[in-house]
XYZ file of C-alpha atoms in Angstrom:
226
model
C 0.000 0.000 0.000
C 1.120 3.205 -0.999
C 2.238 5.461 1.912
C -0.593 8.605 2.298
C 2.352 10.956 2.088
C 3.534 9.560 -1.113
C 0.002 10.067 -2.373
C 0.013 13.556 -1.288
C 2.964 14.243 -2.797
C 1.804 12.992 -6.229
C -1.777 14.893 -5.863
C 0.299 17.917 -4.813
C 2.334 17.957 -8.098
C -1.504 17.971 -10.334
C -2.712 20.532 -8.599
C 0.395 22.484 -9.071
C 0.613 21.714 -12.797
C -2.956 22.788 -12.951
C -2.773 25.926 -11.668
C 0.409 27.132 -13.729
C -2.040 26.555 -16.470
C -4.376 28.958 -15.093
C -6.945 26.385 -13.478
C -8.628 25.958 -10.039
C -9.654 22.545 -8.659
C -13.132 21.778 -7.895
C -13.966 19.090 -5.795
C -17.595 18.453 -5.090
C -19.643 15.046 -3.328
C -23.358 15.630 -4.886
C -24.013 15.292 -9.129
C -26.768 17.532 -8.554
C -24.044 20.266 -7.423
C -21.532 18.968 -10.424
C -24.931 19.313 -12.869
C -25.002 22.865 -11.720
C -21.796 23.598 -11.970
C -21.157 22.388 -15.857
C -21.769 24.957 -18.672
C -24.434 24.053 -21.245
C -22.164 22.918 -23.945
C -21.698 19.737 -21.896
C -24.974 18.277 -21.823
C -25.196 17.103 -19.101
C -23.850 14.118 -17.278
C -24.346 10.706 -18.410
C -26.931 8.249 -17.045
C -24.389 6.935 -15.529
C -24.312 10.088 -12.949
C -27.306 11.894 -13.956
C -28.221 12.870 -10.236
C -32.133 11.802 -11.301
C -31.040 7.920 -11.942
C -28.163 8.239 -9.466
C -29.299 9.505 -6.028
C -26.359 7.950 -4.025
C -25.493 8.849 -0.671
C -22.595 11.794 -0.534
C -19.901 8.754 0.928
C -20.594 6.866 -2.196
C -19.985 9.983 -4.791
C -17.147 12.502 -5.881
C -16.345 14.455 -8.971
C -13.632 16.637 -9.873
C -13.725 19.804 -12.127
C -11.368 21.939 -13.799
C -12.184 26.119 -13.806
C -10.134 28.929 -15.609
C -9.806 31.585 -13.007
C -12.537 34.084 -13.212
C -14.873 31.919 -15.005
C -18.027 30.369 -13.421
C -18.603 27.245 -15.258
C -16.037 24.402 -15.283
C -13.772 23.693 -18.344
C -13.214 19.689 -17.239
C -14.680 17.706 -15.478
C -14.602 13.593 -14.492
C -17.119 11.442 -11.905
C -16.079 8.984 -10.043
C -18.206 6.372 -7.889
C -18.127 3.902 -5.422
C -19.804 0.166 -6.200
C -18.631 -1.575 -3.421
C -19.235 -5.217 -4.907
C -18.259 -7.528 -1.763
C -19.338 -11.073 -3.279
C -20.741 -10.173 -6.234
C -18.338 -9.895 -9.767
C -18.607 -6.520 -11.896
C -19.741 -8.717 -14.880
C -23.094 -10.052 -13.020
C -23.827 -6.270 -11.601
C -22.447 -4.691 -15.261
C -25.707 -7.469 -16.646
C -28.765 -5.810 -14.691
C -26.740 -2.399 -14.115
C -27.215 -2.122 -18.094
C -30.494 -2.775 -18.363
C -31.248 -0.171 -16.480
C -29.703 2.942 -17.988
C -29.090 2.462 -21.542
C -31.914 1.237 -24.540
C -31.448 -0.307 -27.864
C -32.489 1.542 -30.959
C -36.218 0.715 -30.559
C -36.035 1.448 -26.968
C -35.803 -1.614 -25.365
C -33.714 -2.135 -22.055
C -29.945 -3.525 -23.998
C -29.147 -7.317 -23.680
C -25.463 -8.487 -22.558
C -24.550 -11.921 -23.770
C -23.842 -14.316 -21.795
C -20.223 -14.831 -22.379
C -18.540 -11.581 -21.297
C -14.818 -10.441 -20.810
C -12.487 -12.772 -18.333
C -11.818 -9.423 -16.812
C -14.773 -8.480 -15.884
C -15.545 -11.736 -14.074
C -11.918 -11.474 -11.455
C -13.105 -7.651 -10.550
C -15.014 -7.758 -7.117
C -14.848 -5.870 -3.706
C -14.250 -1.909 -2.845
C -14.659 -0.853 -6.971
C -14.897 2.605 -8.067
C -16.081 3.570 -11.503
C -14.843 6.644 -12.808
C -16.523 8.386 -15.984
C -17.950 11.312 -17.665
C -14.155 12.859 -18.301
C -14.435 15.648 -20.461
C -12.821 18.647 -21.396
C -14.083 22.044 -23.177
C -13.055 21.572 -26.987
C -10.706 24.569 -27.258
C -8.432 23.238 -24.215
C -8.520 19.726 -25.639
C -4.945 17.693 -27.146
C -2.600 19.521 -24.417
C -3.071 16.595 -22.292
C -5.162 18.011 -19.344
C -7.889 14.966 -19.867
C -4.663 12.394 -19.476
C -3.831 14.427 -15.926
C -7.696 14.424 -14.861
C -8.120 11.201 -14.925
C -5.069 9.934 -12.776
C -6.375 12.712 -10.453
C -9.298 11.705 -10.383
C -8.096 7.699 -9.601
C -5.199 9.313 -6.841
C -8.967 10.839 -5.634
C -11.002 7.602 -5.231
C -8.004 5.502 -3.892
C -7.751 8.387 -1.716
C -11.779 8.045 -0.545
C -12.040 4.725 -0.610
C -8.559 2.649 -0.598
C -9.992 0.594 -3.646
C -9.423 -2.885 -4.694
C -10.326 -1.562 -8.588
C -11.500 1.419 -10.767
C -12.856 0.730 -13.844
C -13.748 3.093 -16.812
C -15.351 3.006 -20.458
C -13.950 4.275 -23.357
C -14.451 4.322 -27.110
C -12.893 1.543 -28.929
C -11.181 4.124 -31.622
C -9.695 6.092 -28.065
C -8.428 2.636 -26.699
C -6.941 1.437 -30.245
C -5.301 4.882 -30.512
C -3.299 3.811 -27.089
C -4.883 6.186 -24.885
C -5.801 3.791 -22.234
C -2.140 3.020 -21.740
C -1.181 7.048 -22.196
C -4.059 7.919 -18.917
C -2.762 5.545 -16.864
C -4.393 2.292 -17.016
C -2.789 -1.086 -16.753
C -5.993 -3.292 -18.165
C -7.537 -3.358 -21.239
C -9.920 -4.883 -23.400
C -11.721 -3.167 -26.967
C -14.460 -5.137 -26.557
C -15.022 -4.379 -23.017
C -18.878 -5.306 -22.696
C -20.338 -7.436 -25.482
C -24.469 -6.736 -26.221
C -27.160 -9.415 -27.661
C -27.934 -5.840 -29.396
C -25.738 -2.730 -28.680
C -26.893 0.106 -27.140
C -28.258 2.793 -29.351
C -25.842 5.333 -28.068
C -22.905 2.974 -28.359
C -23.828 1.032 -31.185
C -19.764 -0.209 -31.831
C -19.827 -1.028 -27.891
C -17.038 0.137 -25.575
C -13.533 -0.495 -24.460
C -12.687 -1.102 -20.810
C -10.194 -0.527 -18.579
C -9.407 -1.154 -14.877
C -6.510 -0.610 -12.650
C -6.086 -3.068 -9.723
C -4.871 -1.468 -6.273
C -1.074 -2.478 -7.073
C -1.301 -0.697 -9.933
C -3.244 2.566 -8.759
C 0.078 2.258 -6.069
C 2.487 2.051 -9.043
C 0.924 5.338 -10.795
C 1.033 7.135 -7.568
C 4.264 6.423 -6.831
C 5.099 6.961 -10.595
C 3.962 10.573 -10.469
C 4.969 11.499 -7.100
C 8.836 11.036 -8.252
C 8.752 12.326 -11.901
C 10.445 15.658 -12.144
């Protein structure tokens, strides 16, 4: 386990890169606050934090945001979550988790198969899922969405000392390397396989996880890089 100093250290050095850029750090504990504080351009969050399908409890819940100095709305933003899966693998909760936020193209509740990623089936215990990352299109390729995102993982090992984080991406983002380039260890392009996709992923998703050794490694790893 990663020494809480050594953590602080590498948390220290983000928010100091961060705010030679010009940027504040926003930490909030309610999506209904993080819904507020987005601009309009972002949409909103996903249904995967949407505060109306998400109502968890404030222990459970964390976000972190990016803001130029003197502006009101944030410029970047990522979720993160607690699913604290004691007993129970990510691939059997991913199954009825599904069904219940995303539809086919007629509307239907989606449809995993029933053969799913190895991966899936070894993550259990303290998990956090982190998501929604996303950063306002004229500060984008200067690699403040690779830096979010290990903040935002140094943030929910921080919280909750987790046994895995897990996130989604695009299969064209994970084939392009970028899971490797933000920091995570596991892969797989075909991360979540669908009877019939999802209508707003219809080429399905990418996964990637981090175990705890390796959320340790990339702490440590930033922490020491000059």
């Amino acid at each position: 386990m990663v020494a809480r100093l050594v953590l602080y250290q590498a948390a220290a050095k983000l928010i100091s890169e961060f705010e030679k850029n010009g940027f504040e750090i926003v930490q909030g504990e309610s999506f209904a606050a993080a819904e507020e504080a987005l601009p309009e351009a972002k949409g909103g969050l996903t249904p995967h934090f949407a505060y109306s399908l998400n109502a968890q409890s404030k222990e459970n819940v964390a976000w972190l945001g990016l803001r130029l100095v003197g502006e009101r709305h944030l410029c970047g933003f990522a979720a993160i979550r607690l699913e604290p899966l004691q007993g129970l693998a990510l691939s059997d909760f991913l199954a009825t988790y599904w069904r219940l936020r995303y539809v086919d193209v007629d509307g239907n509740p989606v449809q995993v198969t029933n053969v799913q990623p190895e991966i899936a089936k070894r993550i259990s215990g303290q998990v956090g899922y982190l998501g929604d990352l996303w950063i306002r299109p004229d500060l984008r390729k200067r690699g403040y969405a690779r830096r979010l995102m290990e903040f935002a993982q140094i943030m929910a090992f921080d919280l909750w000392r987790l046994d895995w984080i897990y996130c989604w991406m695009r299969p064209t983002d994970f084939l392009n390397g970028n899971g490797a380039r933000w920091g995570w260890l596991v892969g797989q392009s075909d991360g979540i396989r669908f009877e019939v996709p999802s209508r707003d992923f219809p080429k399905g998703l990418a996964f990637c996880a981090n175990p705890s050794y390796a959320l340790n490694q990339l702490i440590s790893d930033i922490a020491r890089d000059d």
